[in-house]
JSON list of C-alpha atoms and ligand atoms in Angstrom, two decimals:
[
{"chain": "A", "resi": 1, "resn": "MET", "atom": "CA", "xyz": [25.20, 10.85, 0.94]},
{"chain": "A", "resi": 2, "resn": "SER", "atom": "CA", "xyz": [25.16, 14.24, 2.68]},
{"chain": "A", "resi": 3, "resn": "ASP", "atom": "CA", "xyz": [23.26, 14.76, 5.94]},
{"chain": "A", "resi": 4, "resn": "ALA", "atom": "CA", "xyz": [21.19, 17.62, 4.54]},
{"chain": "A", "resi": 5, "resn": "PRO", "atom": "CA", "xyz": [17.45, 17.06, 4.96]},
{"chain": "A", "resi": 6, "resn": "ARG", "atom": "CA", "xyz": [15.80, 15.33, 2.03]},
{"chain": "A", "resi": 7, "resn": "ARG", "atom": "CA", "xyz": [13.50, 17.79, 0.31]},
{"chain": "A", "resi": 8, "resn": "LEU", "atom": "CA", "xyz": [10.01, 16.64, -0.69]},
{"chain": "A", "resi": 9, "resn": "GLY", "atom": "CA", "xyz": [7.97, 18.24, -3.46]},
{"chain": "A", "resi": 10, "resn": "ILE", "atom": "CA", "xyz": [4.36, 17.22, -2.84]},
{"chain": "A", "resi": 11, "resn": "LEU", "atom": "CA", "xyz": [1.94, 17.25, -5.78]},
{"chain": "A", "resi": 12, "resn": "LEU", "atom": "CA", "xyz": [-1.79, 17.25, -5.10]},
{"chain": "A", "resi": 13, "resn": "SER", "atom": "CA", "xyz": [-5.10, 17.93, -6.80]},
{"chain": "A", "resi": 14, "resn": "GLY", "atom": "CA", "xyz": [-7.64, 17.80, -3.97]},
{"chain": "A", "resi": 15, "resn": "ARG", "atom": "CA", "xyz": [-8.21, 17.15, -0.29]},
{"chain": "A", "resi": 16, "resn": "GLY", "atom": "CA", "xyz": [-4.58, 16.53, 0.65]},
{"chain": "A", "resi": 17, "resn": "SER", "atom": "CA", "xyz": [-5.08, 14.18, 3.59]},
{"chain": "A", "resi": 18, "resn": "ASN", "atom": "CA", "xyz": [-2.01, 12.16, 2.60]},
{"chain": "A", "resi": 19, "resn": "PHE", "atom": "CA", "xyz": [0.02, 15.37, 2.42]},
{"chain": "A", "resi": 20, "resn": "LEU", "atom": "CA", "xyz": [-1.18, 16.23, 5.94]},
{"chain": "A", "resi": 21, "resn": "ALA", "atom": "CA", "xyz": [-0.29, 12.73, 7.20]},
{"chain": "A", "resi": 22, "resn": "ILE", "atom": "CA", "xyz": [3.24, 13.25, 5.84]},
{"chain": "A", "resi": 23, "resn": "HIS", "atom": "CA", "xyz": [3.43, 16.70, 7.41]},
{"chain": "A", "resi": 24, "resn": "HIS", "atom": "CA", "xyz": [2.34, 15.27, 10.81]},
{"chain": "A", "resi": 25, "resn": "ALA", "atom": "CA", "xyz": [4.84, 12.43, 10.54]},
{"chain": "A", "resi": 26, "resn": "ILE", "atom": "CA", "xyz": [7.65, 14.94, 9.97]},
{"chain": "A", "resi": 27, "resn": "ALA", "atom": "CA", "xyz": [6.44, 17.10, 12.89]},
{"chain": "A", "resi": 28, "resn": "GLU", "atom": "CA", "xyz": [6.30, 14.04, 15.17]},
{"chain": "A", "resi": 29, "resn": "GLY", "atom": "CA", "xyz": [9.77, 12.81, 14.18]},
{"chain": "A", "resi": 30, "resn": "ARG", "atom": "CA", "xyz": [8.49, 9.70, 12.40]},
{"chain": "A", "resi": 31, "resn": "LEU", "atom": "CA", "xyz": [10.05, 10.85, 9.14]},
{"chain": "A", "resi": 32, "resn": "PRO", "atom": "CA", "xyz": [13.51, 11.98, 10.18]},
{"chain": "A", "resi": 33, "resn": "ASN", "atom": "CA", "xyz": [15.77, 14.27, 8.20]},
{"chain": "A", "resi": 34, "resn": "VAL", "atom": "CA", "xyz": [13.02, 15.18, 5.75]},
{"chain": "A", "resi": 35, "resn": "GLU", "atom": "CA", "xyz": [11.41, 18.52, 4.96]},
{"chain": "A", "resi": 36, "resn": "ILE", "atom": "CA", "xyz": [8.61, 19.68, 2.69]},
{"chain": "A", "resi": 37, "resn": "ALA", "atom": "CA", "xyz": [10.23, 21.98, 0.13]},
{"chain": "A", "resi": 38, "resn": "LEU", "atom": "CA", "xyz": [7.10, 22.67, -1.91]},
{"chain": "A", "resi": 39, "resn": "VAL", "atom": "CA", "xyz": [3.41, 21.79, -2.04]},
{"chain": "A", "resi": 40, "resn": "LEU", "atom": "CA", "xyz": [2.38, 22.11, -5.66]},
{"chain": "A", "resi": 41, "resn": "ALA", "atom": "CA", "xyz": [-1.24, 21.92, -6.80]},
{"chain": "A", "resi": 42, "resn": "ASN", "atom": "CA", "xyz": [-2.72, 21.79, -10.29]},
{"chain": "A", "resi": 43, "resn": "VAL", "atom": "CA", "xyz": [-6.25, 22.75, -9.18]},
{"chain": "A", "resi": 44, "resn": "ALA", "atom": "CA", "xyz": [-6.94, 26.18, -7.65]},
{"chain": "A", "resi": 45, "resn": "ALA", "atom": "CA", "xyz": [-9.71, 24.88, -5.38]},
{"chain": "A", "resi": 46, "resn": "ALA", "atom": "CA", "xyz": [-7.64, 22.01, -3.94]},
{"chain": "A", "resi": 47, "resn": "SER", "atom": "CA", "xyz": [-8.22, 22.12, -0.18]},
{"chain": "A", "resi": 48, "resn": "GLY", "atom": "CA", "xyz": [-4.80, 20.55, 0.34]},
{"chain": "A", "resi": 49, "resn": "LEU", "atom": "CA", "xyz": [-3.25, 23.69, -1.13]},
{"chain": "A", "resi": 50, "resn": "GLU", "atom": "CA", "xyz": [-5.20, 25.89, 1.29]},
{"chain": "A", "resi": 51, "resn": "ALA", "atom": "CA", "xyz": [-4.10, 23.66, 4.20]},
{"chain": "A", "resi": 52, "resn": "ALA", "atom": "CA", "xyz": [-0.46, 24.02, 3.14]},
{"chain": "A", "resi": 53, "resn": "ILE", "atom": "CA", "xyz": [-0.80, 27.82, 2.97]},
{"chain": "A", "resi": 54, "resn": "GLN", "atom": "CA", "xyz": [-2.33, 27.84, 6.46]},
{"chain": "A", "resi": 55, "resn": "LEU", "atom": "CA", "xyz": [0.62, 25.78, 7.72]},
{"chain": "A", "resi": 56, "resn": "GLY", "atom": "CA", "xyz": [3.04, 28.32, 6.26]},
{"chain": "A", "resi": 57, "resn": "LEU", "atom": "CA", "xyz": [4.64, 25.83, 3.90]},
{"chain": "A", "resi": 58, "resn": "PRO", "atom": "CA", "xyz": [6.08, 26.86, 0.52]},
{"chain": "A", "resi": 59, "resn": "THR", "atom": "CA", "xyz": [3.31, 26.44, -2.05]},
{"chain": "A", "resi": 60, "resn": "ALA", "atom": "CA", "xyz": [2.70, 26.92, -5.75]},
{"chain": "A", "resi": 61, "resn": "LEU", "atom": "CA", "xyz": [-0.27, 26.59, -8.05]},
{"chain": "A", "resi": 62, "resn": "GLN", "atom": "CA", "xyz": [0.18, 25.54, -11.66]},
{"chain": "A", "resi": 63, "resn": "VAL", "atom": "CA", "xyz": [-3.30, 25.17, -13.14]},
{"chain": "A", "resi": 64, "resn": "SER", "atom": "CA", "xyz": [-3.36, 22.29, -15.60]},
{"chain": "A", "resi": 65, "resn": "LYS", "atom": "CA", "xyz": [-6.79, 22.76, -17.13]},
{"chain": "A", "resi": 66, "resn": "GLY", "atom": "CA", "xyz": [-6.57, 24.13, -20.65]},
{"chain": "A", "resi": 67, "resn": "THR", "atom": "CA", "xyz": [-2.77, 23.74, -20.90]},
{"chain": "A", "resi": 68, "resn": "PRO", "atom": "CA", "xyz": [-1.16, 21.11, -23.15]},
{"chain": "A", "resi": 69, "resn": "ARG", "atom": "CA", "xyz": [0.18, 18.28, -21.00]},
{"chain": "A", "resi": 70, "resn": "GLU", "atom": "CA", "xyz": [3.81, 18.81, -22.10]},
{"chain": "A", "resi": 71, "resn": "ASP", "atom": "CA", "xyz": [3.73, 22.54, -21.32]},
{"chain": "A", "resi": 72, "resn": "HIS", "atom": "CA", "xyz": [2.10, 21.95, -17.94]},
{"chain": "A", "resi": 73, "resn": "ASP", "atom": "CA", "xyz": [4.64, 19.31, -16.95]},
{"chain": "A", "resi": 74, "resn": "ALA", "atom": "CA", "xyz": [7.54, 21.51, -18.12]},
{"chain": "A", "resi": 75, "resn": "ALA", "atom": "CA", "xyz": [6.29, 24.27, -15.80]},
{"chain": "A", "resi": 76, "resn": "MET", "atom": "CA", "xyz": [5.96, 21.77, -12.92]},
{"chain": "A", "resi": 77, "resn": "ILE", "atom": "CA", "xyz": [9.51, 20.50, -13.50]},
{"chain": "A", "resi": 78, "resn": "ALA", "atom": "CA", "xyz": [10.83, 24.07, -13.38]},
{"chain": "A", "resi": 79, "resn": "LEU", "atom": "CA", "xyz": [9.05, 24.78, -10.07]},
{"chain": "A", "resi": 80, "resn": "LEU", "atom": "CA", "xyz": [10.28, 21.55, -8.50]},
{"chain": "A", "resi": 81, "resn": "ARG", "atom": "CA", "xyz": [13.86, 22.18, -9.66]},
{"chain": "A", "resi": 82, "resn": "GLU", "atom": "CA", "xyz": [13.73, 25.73, -8.36]},
{"chain": "A", "resi": 83, "resn": "ALA", "atom": "CA", "xyz": [12.66, 24.31, -4.98]},
{"chain": "A", "resi": 84, "resn": "LYS", "atom": "CA", "xyz": [15.57, 21.83, -5.18]},
{"chain": "A", "resi": 85, "resn": "VAL", "atom": "CA", "xyz": [13.43, 18.81, -4.39]},
{"chain": "A", "resi": 86, "resn": "ASP", "atom": "CA", "xyz": [15.03, 15.41, -3.93]},
{"chain": "A", "resi": 87, "resn": "TRP", "atom": "CA", "xyz": [11.76, 13.42, -4.06]},
{"chain": "A", "resi": 88, "resn": "VAL", "atom": "CA", "xyz": [8.52, 14.09, -5.92]},
{"chain": "A", "resi": 89, "resn": "VAL", "atom": "CA", "xyz": [5.61, 12.78, -3.84]},
{"chain": "A", "resi": 90, "resn": "LEU", "atom": "CA", "xyz": [2.27, 12.30, -5.58]},
{"chain": "A", "resi": 91, "resn": "ALA", "atom": "CA", "xyz": [-0.48, 12.69, -2.99]},
{"chain": "A", "resi": 92, "resn": "GLY", "atom": "CA", "xyz": [-3.78, 12.50, -4.82]},
{"chain": "A", "resi": 93, "resn": "TYR", "atom": "CA", "xyz": [-2.30, 14.11, -7.93]},
{"chain": "A", "resi": 94, "resn": "MET", "atom": "CA", "xyz": [-4.92, 13.12, -10.48]},
{"chain": "A", "resi": 95, "resn": "ARG", "atom": "CA", "xyz": [-3.05, 13.62, -13.73]},
{"chain": "A", "resi": 96, "resn": "VAL", "atom": "CA", "xyz": [-0.94, 11.21, -15.72]},
{"chain": "A", "resi": 97, "resn": "LEU", "atom": "CA", "xyz": [2.65, 12.43, -15.93]},
{"chain": "A", "resi": 98, "resn": "THR", "atom": "CA", "xyz": [4.43, 12.85, -19.26]},
{"chain": "A", "resi": 99, "resn": "PRO", "atom": "CA", "xyz": [7.54, 10.77, -20.03]},
{"chain": "A", "resi": 100, "resn": "ALA", "atom": "CA", "xyz": [9.52, 14.05, -19.87]},
{"chain": "A", "resi": 101, "resn": "PHE", "atom": "CA", "xyz": [8.42, 14.58, -16.27]},
{"chain": "A", "resi": 102, "resn": "ILE", "atom": "CA", "xyz": [9.24, 11.01, -15.28]},
{"chain": "A", "resi": 103, "resn": "SER", "atom": "CA", "xyz": [12.70, 11.16, -16.82]},
{"chain": "A", "resi": 104, "resn": "ALA", "atom": "CA", "xyz": [13.38, 14.50, -15.11]},
{"chain": "A", "resi": 105, "resn": "PHE", "atom": "CA", "xyz": [13.29, 12.71, -11.71]},
{"chain": "A", "resi": 106, "resn": "PRO", "atom": "CA", "xyz": [14.43, 9.14, -12.42]},
{"chain": "A", "resi": 107, "resn": "ASN", "atom": "CA", "xyz": [13.46, 6.75, -9.59]},
{"chain": "A", "resi": 108, "resn": "ARG", "atom": "CA", "xyz": [12.61, 9.76, -7.45]},
{"chain": "A", "resi": 109, "resn": "ILE", "atom": "CA", "xyz": [8.83, 9.95, -7.96]},
{"chain": "A", "resi": 110, "resn": "VAL", "atom": "CA", "xyz": [6.58, 8.17, -5.45]},
{"chain": "A", "resi": 111, "resn": "ASN", "atom": "CA", "xyz": [2.84, 7.53, -5.65]},
{"chain": "A", "resi": 112, "resn": "ILE", "atom": "CA", "xyz": [0.17, 6.10, -3.38]},
{"chain": "A", "resi": 113, "resn": "HIS", "atom": "CA", "xyz": [-2.72, 4.17, -4.88]},
{"chain": "A", "resi": 114, "resn": "PRO", "atom": "CA", "xyz": [-5.79, 2.88, -3.01]},
{"chain": "A", "resi": 115, "resn": "SER", "atom": "CA", "xyz": [-5.54, -0.78, -4.04]},
{"chain": "A", "resi": 116, "resn": "LEU", "atom": "CA", "xyz": [-3.20, -3.71, -3.67]},
{"chain": "A", "resi": 117, "resn": "LEU", "atom": "CA", "xyz": [-1.48, -3.33, -7.04]},
{"chain": "A", "resi": 118, "resn": "PRO", "atom": "CA", "xyz": [-1.36, -4.87, -9.59]},
{"chain": "A", "resi": 119, "resn": "ALA", "atom": "CA", "xyz": [-5.08, -5.25, -8.83]},
{"chain": "A", "resi": 120, "resn": "PHE", "atom": "CA", "xyz": [-7.34, -2.35, -9.73]},
{"chain": "A", "resi": 121, "resn": "PRO", "atom": "CA", "xyz": [-5.09, 0.33, -11.25]},
{"chain": "A", "resi": 122, "resn": "GLY", "atom": "CA", "xyz": [-6.63, 3.55, -12.54]},
{"chain": "A", "resi": 123, "resn": "LEU", "atom": "CA", "xyz": [-9.62, 5.50, -11.29]},
{"chain": "A", "resi": 124, "resn": "HIS", "atom": "CA", "xyz": [-12.08, 4.41, -8.58]},
{"chain": "A", "resi": 125, "resn": "ALA", "atom": "CA", "xyz": [-9.87, 1.59, -7.30]},
{"chain": "A", "resi": 126, "resn": "GLN", "atom": "CA", "xyz": [-12.01, 1.05, -4.20]},
{"chain": "A", "resi": 127, "resn": "ARG", "atom": "CA", "xyz": [-15.18, 0.72, -6.29]},
{"chain": "A", "resi": 128, "resn": "GLN", "atom": "CA", "xyz": [-13.36, -1.66, -8.62]},
{"chain": "A", "resi": 129, "resn": "ALA", "atom": "CA", "xyz": [-12.43, -3.86, -5.64]},
{"chain": "A", "resi": 130, "resn": "LEU", "atom": "CA", "xyz": [-16.02, -3.92, -4.39]},
{"chain": "A", "resi": 131, "resn": "ASP", "atom": "CA", "xyz": [-17.46, -4.64, -7.84]},
{"chain": "A", "resi": 132, "resn": "TYR", "atom": "CA", "xyz": [-14.96, -7.44, -8.37]},
{"chain": "A", "resi": 133, "resn": "GLY", "atom": "CA", "xyz": [-15.93, -9.06, -5.08]},
{"chain": "A", "resi": 134, "resn": "ALA", "atom": "CA", "xyz": [-12.45, -8.84, -3.55]},
{"chain": "A", "resi": 135, "resn": "LYS", "atom": "CA", "xyz": [-12.27, -9.90, 0.11]},
{"chain": "A", "resi": 136, "resn": "VAL", "atom": "CA", "xyz": [-9.05, -8.00, 0.83]},
{"chain": "A", "resi": 137, "resn": "ALA", "atom": "CA", "xyz": [-8.21, -4.47, -0.31]},
{"chain": "A", "resi": 138, "resn": "GLY", "atom": "CA", "xyz": [-5.56, -1.95, 0.68]},
{"chain": "A", "resi": 139, "resn": "CYS", "atom": "CA", "xyz": [-3.06, 0.57, -0.56]},
{"chain": "A", "resi": 140, "resn": "THR", "atom": "CA", "xyz": [0.27, 0.54, -2.35]},
{"chain": "A", "resi": 141, "resn": "VAL", "atom": "CA", "xyz": [3.16, 2.99, -2.25]},
{"chain": "A", "resi": 142, "resn": "HIS", "atom": "CA", "xyz": [5.26, 2.60, -5.37]},
{"chain": "A", "resi": 143, "resn": "LEU", "atom": "CA", "xyz": [7.89, 4.32, -7.46]},
{"chain": "A", "resi": 144, "resn": "VAL", "atom": "CA", "xyz": [6.52, 5.83, -10.65]},
{"chain": "A", "resi": 145, "resn": "ASP", "atom": "CA", "xyz": [7.51, 4.61, -14.07]},
{"chain": "A", "resi": 146, "resn": "GLU", "atom": "CA", "xyz": [5.97, 5.28, -17.47]},
{"chain": "A", "resi": 147, "resn": "ALA", "atom": "CA", "xyz": [3.07, 2.85, -17.05]},
{"chain": "A", "resi": 148, "resn": "VAL", "atom": "CA", "xyz": [0.14, 3.96, -14.88]},
{"chain": "A", "resi": 149, "resn": "ASP", "atom": "CA", "xyz": [0.17, 2.55, -11.30]},
{"chain": "A", "resi": 150, "resn": "HIS", "atom": "CA", "xyz": [2.96, 0.15, -12.24]},
{"chain": "A", "resi": 151, "resn": "GLY", "atom": "CA", "xyz": [6.42, 0.95, -10.79]},
{"chain": "A", "resi": 152, "resn": "THR", "atom": "CA", "xyz": [8.41, -0.85, -8.08]},
{"chain": "A", "resi": 153, "resn": "ILE", "atom": "CA", "xyz": [6.34, -1.52, -4.95]},
{"chain": "A", "resi": 154, "resn": "VAL", "atom": "CA", "xyz": [7.85, -0.04, -1.78]},
{"chain": "A", "resi": 155, "resn": "LEU", "atom": "CA", "xyz": [5.14, -0.96, 0.73]},
{"chain": "A", "resi": 156, "resn": "GLN", "atom": "CA", "xyz": [1.57, -2.25, 0.90]},
{"chain": "A", "resi": 157, "resn": "ARG", "atom": "CA", "xyz": [-1.00, -2.35, 3.68]},
{"chain": "A", "resi": 158, "resn": "ALA", "atom": "CA", "xyz": [-4.11, -4.52, 3.53]},
{"chain": "A", "resi": 159, "resn": "VAL", "atom": "CA", "xyz": [-7.61, -4.20, 4.98]},
{"chain": "A", "resi": 160, "resn": "PRO", "atom": "CA", "xyz": [-10.56, -6.62, 4.91]},
{"chain": "A", "resi": 161, "resn": "VAL", "atom": "CA", "xyz": [-13.51, -5.91, 2.65]},
{"chain": "A", "resi": 162, "resn": "LEU", "atom": "CA", "xyz": [-16.65, -6.35, 4.75]},
{"chain": "A", "resi": 163, "resn": "ASP", "atom": "CA", "xyz": [-20.00, -7.59, 3.43]},
{"chain": "A", "resi": 164, "resn": "THR", "atom": "CA", "xyz": [-21.53, -4.35, 4.69]},
{"chain": "A", "resi": 165, "resn": "ASP", "atom": "CA", "xyz": [-19.04, -2.09, 2.87]},
{"chain": "A", "resi": 166, "resn": "ASP", "atom": "CA", "xyz": [-19.94, 0.50, 0.31]},
{"chain": "A", "resi": 167, "resn": "GLU", "atom": "CA", "xyz": [-17.45, 2.65, -1.58]},
{"chain": "A", "resi": 168, "resn": "ALA", "atom": "CA", "xyz": [-17.36, 5.28, 1.17]},
{"chain": "A", "resi": 169, "resn": "THR", "atom": "CA", "xyz": [-16.73, 2.89, 4.08]},
{"chain": "A", "resi": 170, "resn": "LEU", "atom": "CA", "xyz": [-14.11, 0.88, 2.21]},
{"chain": "A", "resi": 171, "resn": "SER", "atom": "CA", "xyz": [-12.37, 4.07, 1.03]},
{"chain": "A", "resi": 172, "resn": "ALA", "atom": "CA", "xyz": [-12.24, 5.37, 4.61]},
{"chain": "A", "resi": 173, "resn": "ARG", "atom": "CA", "xyz": [-10.74, 2.11, 5.91]},
{"chain": "A", "resi": 174, "resn": "ILE", "atom": "CA", "xyz": [-8.11, 2.15, 3.16]},
{"chain": "A", "resi": 175, "resn": "LEU", "atom": "CA", "xyz": [-7.36, 5.86, 3.68]},
{"chain": "A", "resi": 176, "resn": "ALA", "atom": "CA", "xyz": [-6.50, 5.25, 7.35]},
{"chain": "A", "resi": 177, "resn": "GLU", "atom": "CA", "xyz": [-3.87, 2.75, 6.15]},
{"chain": "A", "resi": 178, "resn": "GLU", "atom": "CA", "xyz": [-2.63, 5.17, 3.48]},
{"chain": "A", "resi": 179, "resn": "HIS", "atom": "CA", "xyz": [-1.86, 7.68, 6.21]},
{"chain": "A", "resi": 180, "resn": "LEU", "atom": "CA", "xyz": [0.40, 5.12, 7.90]},
{"chain": "A", "resi": 181, "resn": "ALA", "atom": "CA", "xyz": [1.86, 3.66, 4.73]},
{"chain": "A", "resi": 182, "resn": "TYR", "atom": "CA", "xyz": [3.03, 6.85, 3.04]},
{"chain": "A", "resi": 183, "resn": "PRO", "atom": "CA", "xyz": [5.22, 8.16, 5.88]},
{"chain": "A", "resi": 184, "resn": "GLN", "atom": "CA", "xyz": [6.65, 4.66, 6.45]},
{"chain": "A", "resi": 185, "resn": "ALA", "atom": "CA", "xyz": [7.50, 4.24, 2.79]},
{"chain": "A", "resi": 186, "resn": "LEU", "atom": "CA", "xyz": [9.05, 7.71, 2.57]},
{"chain": "A", "resi": 187, "resn": "ALA", "atom": "CA", "xyz": [11.16, 6.98, 5.64]},
{"chain": "A", "resi": 188, "resn": "ARG", "atom": "CA", "xyz": [12.53, 3.91, 3.87]},
{"chain": "A", "resi": 189, "resn": "LEU", "atom": "CA", "xyz": [13.19, 5.75, 0.63]},
{"chain": "A", "resi": 190, "resn": "THR", "atom": "CA", "xyz": [14.72, 8.88, 2.09]},
{"chain": "A", "resi": 191, "resn": "SER", "atom": "CA", "xyz": [17.01, 6.85, 4.33]},
{"chain": "A", "resi": 192, "resn": "GLY", "atom": "CA", "xyz": [18.70, 5.71, 1.11]},
{"chain": "A", "resi": 193, "resn": "ARG", "atom": "CA", "xyz": [19.16, 2.29, 2.70]},
{"chain": "A", "resi": 194, "resn": "TYR", "atom": "CA", "xyz": [17.53, 0.10, 0.09]},
{"chain": "A", "resi": 195, "resn": "THR", "atom": "CA", "xyz": [18.24, -1.83, -3.05]},
{"chain": "A", "resi": 196, "resn": "ILE", "atom": "CA", "xyz": [16.11, -2.48, -6.11]},
{"chain": "A", "resi": 197, "resn": "ARG", "atom": "CA", "xyz": [16.68, -5.61, -8.20]},
{"chain": "A", "resi": 198, "resn": "GLY", "atom": "CA", "xyz": [14.25, -6.13, -11.02]},
{"chain": "A", "resi": 199, "resn": "ARG", "atom": "CA", "xyz": [10.95, -5.17, -9.43]},
{"chain": "A", "resi": 200, "resn": "GLN", "atom": "CA", "xyz": [12.08, -6.11, -5.94]},
{"chain": "A", "resi": 201, "resn": "PHE", "atom": "CA", "xyz": [12.55, -3.43, -3.34]},
{"chain": "A", "resi": 202, "resn": "ARG", "atom": "CA", "xyz": [14.59, -4.51, -0.32]},
{"chain": "A", "resi": 203, "resn": "GLN", "atom": "CA", "xyz": [15.63, -2.58, 2.73]},
{"chain": "A", "resi": 204, "resn": "ALA", "atom": "CA", "xyz": [19.40, -2.74, 3.12]},
{"chain": "B", "resi": 1, "resn": "LIG", "atom": "C1", "xyz": [-6.07, 8.81, -2.00]},
{"chain": "B", "resi": 1, "resn": "LIG", "atom": "O1", "xyz": [-6.97, 7.78, -1.68]},
{"chain": "B", "resi": 1, "resn": "LIG", "atom": "C2", "xyz": [-5.03, 8.31, -2.97]},
{"chain": "B", "resi": 1, "resn": "LIG", "atom": "O2", "xyz": [-4.65, 6.97, -2.75]},
{"chain": "B", "resi": 1, "resn": "LIG", "atom": "C3", "xyz": [-5.76, 8.44, -4.29]},
{"chain": "B", "resi": 1, "resn": "LIG", "atom": "O3", "xyz": [-6.43, 9.67, -4.18]},
{"chain": "B", "resi": 1, "resn": "LIG", "atom": "C4", "xyz": [-6.75, 9.91, -2.81]},
{"chain": "B", "resi": 1, "resn": "LIG", "atom": "C5", "xyz": [-6.24, 11.28, -2.44]},
{"chain": "B", "resi": 1, "resn": "LIG", "atom": "O4", "xyz": [-6.66, 11.63, -1.16]},
{"chain": "B", "resi": 1, "resn": "LIG", "atom": "N1", "xyz": [-4.86, 8.43, -5.39]},
{"chain": "B", "resi": 1, "resn": "LIG", "atom": "C6", "xyz": [-5.13, 7.80, -6.54]},
{"chain": "B", "resi": 1, "resn": "LIG", "atom": "O5", "xyz": [-6.17, 7.22, -6.76]},
{"chain": "B", "resi": 1, "resn": "LIG", "atom": "C7", "xyz": [-4.01, 7.86, -7.55]},
{"chain": "B", "resi": 1, "resn": "LIG", "atom": "N2", "xyz": [-4.20, 6.91, -8.59]},
{"chain": "B", "resi": 1, "resn": "LIG", "atom": "P1", "xyz": [-5.99, 12.83, -0.38]},
{"chain": "B", "resi": 1, "resn": "LIG", "atom": "O6", "xyz": [-6.06, 14.04, -1.31]},
{"chain": "B", "resi": 1, "resn": "LIG", "atom": "O7", "xyz": [-6.85, 13.02, 0.83]},
{"chain": "B", "resi": 1, "resn": "LIG", "atom": "O8", "xyz": [-4.58, 12.45, -0.05]}
]
């Protein structure tokens, strides 16, 4: 593998706190030999996009609303290819990807989800955990395959669910772990020093 920095294409739809955690990790040297090649939003009002512009990072906006899913994803693929990204990093990107998108970047799309998968996939994972009565919650960084919130697990971090929790307090406790988990997982992936057998991710 060449020593050129690994180029991340970050996809987001909203706040972008995971994107900012990744940006800080790169700035602090916790994510070596990695650079952000593009921050790509599908929602014009996404505050993560504004934050990326303020930081002077390369950005693009491809509004998804009103566009057929296949056409939108084709436009996203073109932007990511133009930016020569090595890894597609979903950071609060709240749209299901088409099979065409997933096969355009095989085993190179990463997602973070606010539950300990396979528990509580889909929307409102933190509320699902509370409603179910789970005593432990957390977050999962995983590779993306064609099933929602399903691909190979790279890393998980757990937090307790407290009797006093509501959705906001539990989400905040999980989010703090997300901000640690995503840079750690990306460091493992971009190092290239790992193997995947079946569903099992191992650091080499
Ligand atoms: C995060 O909690 C992330 O895990 C979740 O959206 C939030 C985005 O926050 N993603 C999903 O639920 C994906 N299924 P952020 O914009 O501040 O990073």
